[in-house]
CSV table of C-alpha atoms and ligand atoms in Angstrom, one decimal:
chain,number,residue,atom,x,y,z
A,1,MET,CA,0.0,0.0,0.0
A,2,LYS,CA,1.3,3.4,-1.0
A,3,PHE,CA,2.0,5.8,1.9
A,4,ALA,CA,1.5,9.6,1.8
A,5,ILE,CA,2.3,12.4,4.3
A,6,ILE,CA,0.0,15.4,4.1
A,7,THR,CA,0.9,18.6,6.0
A,8,GLY,CA,-1.9,21.0,6.7
A,9,ALA,CA,-4.2,18.0,6.4
A,10,SER,CA,-7.0,19.5,8.5
A,11,GLY,CA,-7.1,22.7,6.3
A,12,GLY,CA,-9.4,23.2,3.4
A,13,ILE,CA,-7.1,22.0,0.7
A,14,GLY,CA,-5.2,19.4,2.8
A,15,ARG,CA,-8.5,17.8,3.9
A,16,ALA,CA,-9.8,17.6,0.3
A,17,VAL,CA,-6.6,16.0,-0.8
A,18,ALA,CA,-6.7,13.5,2.1
A,19,GLU,CA,-10.3,12.5,0.9
A,20,ARG,CA,-9.1,12.0,-2.6
A,21,LEU,CA,-6.1,9.9,-1.7
A,22,ALA,CA,-8.1,7.8,0.8
A,23,ALA,CA,-10.6,7.1,-2.0
A,24,GLU,CA,-7.7,5.7,-4.0
A,25,GLY,CA,-6.6,3.5,-1.1
A,26,TRP,CA,-3.5,5.4,0.1
A,27,SER,CA,-2.2,4.9,3.6
A,28,LEU,CA,-2.0,8.4,5.1
A,29,LEU,CA,-0.2,10.4,7.8
A,30,LEU,CA,-2.1,13.6,8.5
A,31,ILE,CA,-0.2,16.4,10.1
A,32,ALA,CA,-1.3,19.8,11.5
A,33,ARG,CA,-1.2,21.4,15.0
A,34,ASP,CA,-4.8,20.7,16.1
A,35,GLY,CA,-5.0,17.0,17.1
A,36,ALA,CA,-8.8,17.2,17.6
A,37,ARG,CA,-9.4,18.1,14.0
A,38,LEU,CA,-7.0,15.5,12.7
A,39,SER,CA,-8.6,12.8,14.9
A,40,GLN,CA,-12.0,13.8,13.6
A,41,LEU,CA,-10.8,13.6,10.0
A,42,ARG,CA,-9.2,10.2,10.6
A,43,LEU,CA,-12.5,9.0,12.1
A,44,GLU,CA,-14.5,10.3,9.0
A,45,LEU,CA,-12.1,8.8,6.5
A,46,GLY,CA,-12.1,5.5,8.5
A,47,GLU,CA,-15.9,5.4,8.3
A,48,ALA,CA,-15.9,6.2,4.6
A,49,TYR,CA,-13.2,3.6,3.9
A,50,PRO,CA,-13.3,0.9,6.6
A,51,ALA,CA,-10.5,-1.1,4.9
A,52,LEU,CA,-8.2,1.9,5.6
A,53,ARG,CA,-9.1,2.4,9.3
A,54,GLU,CA,-5.7,1.1,10.5
A,55,GLN,CA,-3.9,2.8,7.7
A,56,ILE,CA,-4.7,6.4,8.6
A,57,ALA,CA,-2.7,8.0,11.3
A,58,TRP,CA,-2.3,11.6,12.5
A,59,LEU,CA,0.5,13.6,14.2
A,60,ALA,CA,-0.2,16.9,15.9
A,61,LEU,CA,2.9,18.9,15.2
A,62,ASP,CA,3.7,22.6,15.0
A,63,LEU,CA,5.9,22.2,12.0
A,64,THR,CA,7.7,25.5,12.7
A,65,ALA,CA,8.9,24.2,16.1
A,66,LEU,CA,12.7,23.4,16.3
A,67,ASP,CA,12.2,19.8,17.1
A,68,ALA,CA,9.3,19.1,14.6
A,69,MET,CA,11.5,17.4,12.1
A,70,ASP,CA,13.1,15.1,14.7
A,71,GLU,CA,9.7,14.2,16.0
A,72,LEU,CA,8.4,13.3,12.6
A,73,LEU,CA,11.5,11.3,11.8
A,74,SER,CA,11.3,9.4,15.0
A,75,TYR,CA,7.6,8.6,14.3
A,76,LEU,CA,8.6,7.3,10.8
A,77,GLY,CA,11.5,5.3,12.3
A,78,GLU,CA,9.1,3.6,14.8
A,79,THR,CA,6.7,2.7,12.0
A,80,GLN,CA,9.6,1.7,9.6
A,81,GLN,CA,7.8,3.4,6.7
A,82,THR,CA,9.2,4.7,3.5
A,83,VAL,CA,7.3,7.5,1.9
A,84,ASP,CA,5.7,7.5,-1.5
A,85,LEU,CA,4.2,10.9,-1.5
A,86,VAL,CA,4.6,14.1,0.4
A,87,ILE,CA,2.1,17.0,0.0
A,88,HIS,CA,3.3,20.2,1.6
A,89,ALA,CA,-0.1,21.8,2.1
A,90,ALA,CA,0.4,23.6,5.5
A,91,GLY,CA,0.5,27.3,5.0
A,92,CYS,CA,-0.5,30.6,6.4
A,93,GLN,CA,-0.9,34.2,5.3
A,94,ARG,CA,-1.4,37.6,6.8
A,95,PHE,CA,-3.2,40.0,4.5
A,96,ALA,CA,-1.9,43.4,5.5
A,97,CYS,CA,0.3,46.1,4.0
A,98,LEU,CA,4.0,45.8,4.9
A,99,GLY,CA,3.9,48.5,7.6
A,100,ASP,CA,1.2,46.4,9.4
A,101,GLN,CA,3.1,43.1,9.1
A,102,ASP,CA,4.7,42.7,12.6
A,103,ASP,CA,7.7,40.5,13.1
A,104,SER,CA,5.8,37.6,14.4
A,105,ALA,CA,3.4,37.5,11.3
A,106,MET,CA,6.4,37.8,9.0
A,107,GLU,CA,8.3,35.1,10.8
A,108,GLN,CA,5.3,32.7,10.9
A,109,GLN,CA,4.8,33.1,7.1
A,110,LEU,CA,8.5,32.7,6.3
A,111,ALA,CA,8.8,29.7,8.5
A,112,LEU,CA,5.7,27.7,7.6
A,113,ASN,CA,5.5,28.6,3.9
A,114,LEU,CA,9.2,28.4,3.1
A,115,ARG,CA,11.6,27.0,5.7
A,116,VAL,CA,9.3,24.1,6.7
A,117,PRO,CA,8.9,22.6,3.2
A,118,MET,CA,12.6,22.9,2.6
A,119,GLN,CA,13.6,21.3,6.0
A,120,LEU,CA,10.9,18.7,5.8
A,121,THR,CA,11.9,17.7,2.3
A,122,ARG,CA,15.5,17.5,3.3
A,123,SER,CA,14.6,15.3,6.3
A,124,LEU,CA,12.4,13.0,4.2
A,125,LEU,CA,14.7,12.5,1.2
A,126,PRO,CA,16.5,9.5,2.8
A,127,VAL,CA,13.2,7.7,3.4
A,128,MET,CA,11.6,8.5,0.1
A,129,ALA,CA,10.7,5.3,-1.8
A,130,PRO,CA,11.8,4.7,-5.4
A,131,GLY,CA,9.4,6.5,-7.8
A,132,SER,CA,8.1,8.8,-5.0
A,133,THR,CA,6.7,12.3,-5.4
A,134,ILE,CA,7.0,15.5,-3.5
A,135,VAL,CA,4.3,18.2,-4.1
A,136,THR,CA,4.7,21.7,-2.9
A,137,VAL,CA,1.6,23.9,-2.8
A,138,GLY,CA,2.5,27.3,-4.1
A,139,SER,CA,0.1,30.1,-5.1
A,140,THR,CA,-0.7,32.4,-8.0
A,141,PHE,CA,0.7,35.1,-5.6
A,142,GLY,CA,4.1,33.3,-5.8
A,143,ALA,CA,4.1,34.3,-9.5
A,144,ILE,CA,2.4,37.7,-9.3
A,145,GLY,CA,3.3,40.2,-6.6
A,146,TYR,CA,0.1,41.6,-5.1
A,147,PRO,CA,-0.6,44.5,-2.7
A,148,GLY,CA,-1.3,43.4,0.9
A,149,PHE,CA,0.5,40.1,0.4
A,150,SER,CA,4.1,41.2,0.0
A,151,VAL,CA,5.4,38.8,2.6
A,152,TYR,CA,3.2,35.9,1.5
A,153,CYS,CA,4.1,36.5,-2.1
A,154,ALA,CA,7.8,36.4,-1.2
A,155,THR,CA,7.4,33.1,0.7
A,156,LYS,CA,5.5,31.5,-2.2
A,157,ALA,CA,7.9,32.8,-4.9
A,158,GLY,CA,10.6,31.3,-2.8
A,159,LEU,CA,8.8,28.0,-2.6
A,160,HIS,CA,8.3,28.0,-6.4
A,161,ALA,CA,12.0,28.5,-6.9
A,162,PHE,CA,12.8,25.8,-4.3
A,163,SER,CA,10.6,23.3,-6.1
A,164,GLU,CA,12.0,24.1,-9.5
A,165,ALA,CA,15.6,24.0,-8.4
A,166,LEU,CA,15.2,20.8,-6.4
A,167,ALA,CA,13.4,19.0,-9.3
A,168,ARG,CA,16.4,19.9,-11.5
A,169,GLU,CA,18.9,18.9,-8.7
A,170,LEU,CA,17.3,15.4,-8.1
A,171,GLY,CA,17.0,14.7,-11.8
A,172,PRO,CA,15.1,11.8,-13.4
A,173,ASP,CA,16.3,9.2,-11.0
A,174,GLY,CA,15.3,11.0,-7.8
A,175,PRO,CA,11.9,11.6,-6.3
A,176,ARG,CA,9.7,13.7,-8.6
A,177,VAL,CA,9.2,17.2,-7.3
A,178,CYS,CA,6.2,19.2,-8.5
A,179,LEU,CA,4.5,22.4,-7.8
A,180,LEU,CA,0.7,22.9,-7.6
A,181,VAL,CA,-0.3,26.5,-7.9
A,182,PRO,CA,-3.9,27.3,-6.7
A,183,ARG,CA,-5.6,30.6,-7.1
A,184,ALA,CA,-8.0,31.9,-4.5
A,185,THR,CA,-9.7,29.0,-2.8
A,186,ALA,CA,-12.6,29.0,-0.3
A,187,THR,CA,-10.8,27.9,2.9
A,188,GLU,CA,-10.1,29.4,6.4
A,189,LEU,CA,-6.8,30.8,5.1
A,190,ASN,CA,-8.8,33.7,3.6
A,191,HIS,CA,-10.2,35.6,6.5
A,192,GLY,CA,-13.1,38.1,6.0
A,193,ALA,CA,-11.2,40.9,4.4
A,194,VAL,CA,-9.8,38.6,1.7
A,195,ASP,CA,-13.2,37.2,1.0
A,196,ALA,CA,-14.7,40.7,0.9
A,197,MET,CA,-11.9,41.9,-1.5
A,198,ASN,CA,-12.4,38.9,-3.8
A,199,GLN,CA,-16.1,39.6,-4.0
A,200,ALA,CA,-15.6,43.3,-4.6
A,201,LEU,CA,-13.0,42.6,-7.4
A,202,GLY,CA,-15.0,39.7,-8.9
A,203,THR,CA,-12.1,37.3,-8.3
A,204,ALA,CA,-13.0,33.7,-9.0
A,205,VAL,CA,-12.7,31.5,-5.9
A,206,ASP,CA,-12.2,27.7,-6.3
A,207,SER,CA,-13.5,25.0,-4.0
A,208,PRO,CA,-10.9,22.9,-2.1
A,209,ALA,CA,-12.4,19.9,-4.0
A,210,ARG,CA,-11.4,21.5,-7.3
A,211,VAL,CA,-7.8,22.0,-6.1
A,212,ALA,CA,-7.7,18.4,-4.9
A,213,SER,CA,-8.9,17.3,-8.3
A,214,GLU,CA,-6.2,19.3,-10.0
A,215,LEU,CA,-3.6,17.8,-7.6
A,216,MET,CA,-4.8,14.3,-8.6
A,217,GLN,CA,-4.4,15.2,-12.3
A,218,LEU,CA,-0.9,16.6,-11.5
A,219,LEU,CA,0.0,13.3,-9.9
A,220,ALA,CA,-1.3,11.3,-12.8
A,221,SER,CA,0.6,13.4,-15.3
A,222,ARG,CA,4.3,14.0,-16.0
A,223,GLN,CA,3.9,17.7,-15.3
A,224,ARG,CA,6.3,19.5,-13.0
A,225,ARG,CA,4.0,22.4,-12.4
A,226,ARG,CA,0.3,22.9,-12.6
A,227,PHE,CA,-1.3,26.4,-12.4
A,228,ILE,CA,-5.1,26.4,-11.7
A,229,GLY,CA,-7.6,28.6,-13.4
A,230,TRP,CA,-8.1,31.3,-16.0
A,231,PRO,CA,-7.5,34.2,-16.2
A,232,GLU,CA,-4.8,33.7,-13.5
A,233,LYS,CA,-2.7,31.4,-15.8
A,234,PHE,CA,-2.8,34.1,-18.4
A,235,PHE,CA,-1.8,36.9,-16.0
A,236,VAL,CA,1.1,34.7,-14.7
A,237,ARG,CA,2.5,34.5,-18.2
A,238,LEU,CA,1.9,38.2,-18.9
A,239,ASN,CA,3.6,39.2,-15.6
A,240,ALA,CA,6.6,37.2,-16.6
A,241,LEU,CA,6.8,38.7,-20.0
A,242,LEU,CA,5.4,42.2,-19.7
A,243,PRO,CA,5.3,43.0,-16.0
A,244,TRP,CA,4.6,46.7,-16.6
A,245,LEU,CA,1.2,45.8,-18.0
A,246,VAL,CA,0.3,44.0,-14.8
A,247,ASP,CA,1.8,46.9,-12.8
A,248,ARG,CA,-0.8,49.1,-14.5
A,249,ALA,CA,-3.7,46.7,-14.1
A,250,ILE,CA,-3.1,46.1,-10.4
A,251,GLY,CA,-2.1,49.7,-9.9
A,252,ALA,CA,-5.6,50.8,-10.9
A,253,GLN,CA,-7.0,48.7,-8.0
A,254,ARG,CA,-4.3,49.5,-5.5
A,255,GLU,CA,-6.3,51.8,-3.3
A,256,GLN,CA,-9.3,49.5,-3.2
A,257,ILE,CA,-7.1,46.5,-2.3
A,258,CYS,CA,-5.1,48.4,0.4
A,259,GLY,CA,-8.4,49.5,1.9
A,260,PHE,CA,-9.4,45.9,2.4
A,261,ALA,CA,-5.9,45.1,3.7
A,262,THR,CA,-6.4,47.5,6.7
A,263,ILE,CA,-9.4,45.5,8.0
A,264,ARG,CA,-8.1,43.5,11.0
A,265,PRO,CA,-8.8,39.8,11.0
A,266,ALA,CA,-10.6,38.3,14.0
A,267,ALA,CA,-8.0,36.8,16.3
A,268,ARG,CA,-7.4,33.2,15.5
A,269,GLN,CA,-5.5,31.3,18.2
A,270,ALA,CA,-3.1,28.6,17.5
A,271,PRO,CA,-4.4,25.4,19.0
A,272,VAL,CA,-2.7,24.1,22.2
A,273,LEU,CA,-1.1,20.7,21.7
A,274,PRO,CA,-2.0,18.3,24.4
A,275,THR,CA,1.2,16.2,24.8
A,276,GLU,CA,-0.6,13.0,25.6
A,277,GLU,CA,-2.7,13.3,22.4
A,278,LYS,CA,0.1,14.1,20.0
A,279,GLN,CA,-0.2,11.1,17.9
A,280,SER,CA,-2.5,8.3,17.0
B,301,NAP,N1,-6.9,29.2,0.2
B,301,NAP,C1,-6.3,29.9,-0.8
B,301,NAP,O1,-6.8,30.8,-1.3
B,301,NAP,C2,-5.0,29.4,-1.3
B,301,NAP,C3,-4.6,29.9,-2.6
B,301,NAP,C4,-3.3,29.5,-3.1
B,301,NAP,C5,-2.5,28.7,-2.3
B,301,NAP,N2,-2.9,28.3,-1.1
B,301,NAP,C6,-2.0,27.4,-0.3
B,301,NAP,O2,-2.6,26.2,-0.1
B,301,NAP,C7,-2.1,25.6,1.1
B,301,NAP,C8,-3.3,25.1,2.0
B,301,NAP,O3,-4.0,26.3,2.3
B,301,NAP,P1,-5.5,26.2,2.8
B,301,NAP,O4,-6.2,27.2,2.0
B,301,NAP,O5,-6.0,24.8,2.9
B,301,NAP,O6,-5.4,26.8,4.3
B,301,NAP,P2,-6.1,26.4,5.7
B,301,NAP,O7,-7.5,25.9,5.4
B,301,NAP,O8,-5.9,27.6,6.5
B,301,NAP,O9,-5.2,25.2,6.2
B,301,NAP,C9,-3.9,25.4,6.7
B,301,NAP,C10,-3.4,24.1,7.3
B,301,NAP,O10,-2.1,24.3,7.8
B,301,NAP,C11,-2.1,23.9,9.2
B,301,NAP,N3,-1.1,24.6,9.9
B,301,NAP,C12,-1.1,26.0,10.1
B,301,NAP,N4,0.0,26.3,10.9
B,301,NAP,C13,0.7,25.2,11.1
B,301,NAP,C14,1.9,24.8,11.8
B,301,NAP,N5,2.6,25.8,12.4
B,301,NAP,N6,2.3,23.6,11.8
B,301,NAP,C15,1.6,22.6,11.2
B,301,NAP,N7,0.5,22.8,10.5
B,301,NAP,C16,0.0,24.1,10.5
B,301,NAP,C17,-3.5,24.1,9.7
B,301,NAP,O11,-3.9,23.3,10.8
B,301,NAP,P3,-3.6,23.8,12.3
B,301,NAP,O12,-4.1,25.2,12.4
B,301,NAP,O13,-4.4,22.8,13.1
B,301,NAP,O14,-2.2,23.7,12.5
B,301,NAP,C18,-4.3,23.7,8.5
B,301,NAP,O15,-4.4,22.2,8.5
B,301,NAP,C19,-1.2,26.7,1.8
B,301,NAP,O16,0.1,26.5,1.5
B,301,NAP,C20,-1.7,28.0,1.1
B,301,NAP,O17,-0.7,28.9,1.1
B,301,NAP,C21,-4.1,28.6,-0.6
C-alpha cells in the first residue's frame, strides 16, 4: 500500500486532498497542530473507507517548532515506513500592507510557507521510496506580486524557486518534485477581508475539491508544475513577459485592495497541543 504524508491535512485543501487519496486506497499520515481536528478527520475517513481504518494516522505537530522534524522522523522510524508521496499543504498568510506586518506575522509566514517545506523535504529524502513524489503547494501570488500580500508572495515565490531547483537537482532518478499553484480557494486561510476583497473585485474562488482534483491530475501526469484557473494562468505569463502591463492593471486597483488590507482579522488562536494526544 502506498504511503503519503500530508501537512496541513486539517485545512481546506489538505483535507480535500486526504479525501481523494483515501478514496484511492492510500495509507496516510495527517499532520497539523490541532489534534482534535485531525482525529475527527481520521474518524471520518475510516468510516468512509473501513479497509483503511488502521492505515490512517495523525500527528499533531507545530511544523515551525525546532524539534518538529526530529519528532516526525522518530515517528517514521518507529513505523519503519518509507514515503511514496509528500504533500506540503500547510501554509499561512497575513493580508496586510507591509507596515502592518509585525515581526511575528512575518516570521510565521516565512517559517511555515518556506523554511518548513525545505527542511521537511531534506529530512524525508533519505526515506523516500523509489518512484516517489513531493508536491509543494504554491500560489498564484508566488508568480504575481500583489498588494497586501508582499510577505506571503515572497514566501510562495521562494517555494516555487525551491521546487523548480530541487526538481532539477534530483533529476530523473530522484523523487519527482512538482508544484501545484492554486488561485483563491474557499478555505479558512482567507479571513473576512480577503473574501470581501475577492467579492468586490469579482475574483474567482475555487472549492478545495477542485484544487484536490487538480492535484490528482498533476500526480497522474508527468507535469512539474500545474497552475489552476483562467485568467490567472494568463496573468502569470503576462507578468513574466510584460510585468509593466500587470503593474498598471493592479495599480488601478491598489487603493481598493489596500483599503481591504487594513481590515483587522478576528484573532485566530493557535491550538494548544495536548502532549498525551500528539499522535495516533
Ligand atoms: N486558500 C487559498 O486561497 C490558497 C490559494 C493558493 C494557495 N494556497 C496554499 O494552499 C495551502 C493550503 O491552504 P488552505 O487554504 O487549505 O489553508 P487552511 O485551510 O488555513 O489550512 C492550513 C493548514 O495548515 C495547518 N497549519 C497551520 N499552521 C501550522 C503549523 N505551524 N504547523 C503545522 N500545521 C500548520 C492548519 O492546521 P492547524 O491550524 O491545526 O495547525 C491547516 O491544516 C497553503 O500552503 C496555502 O498557502 C491557498
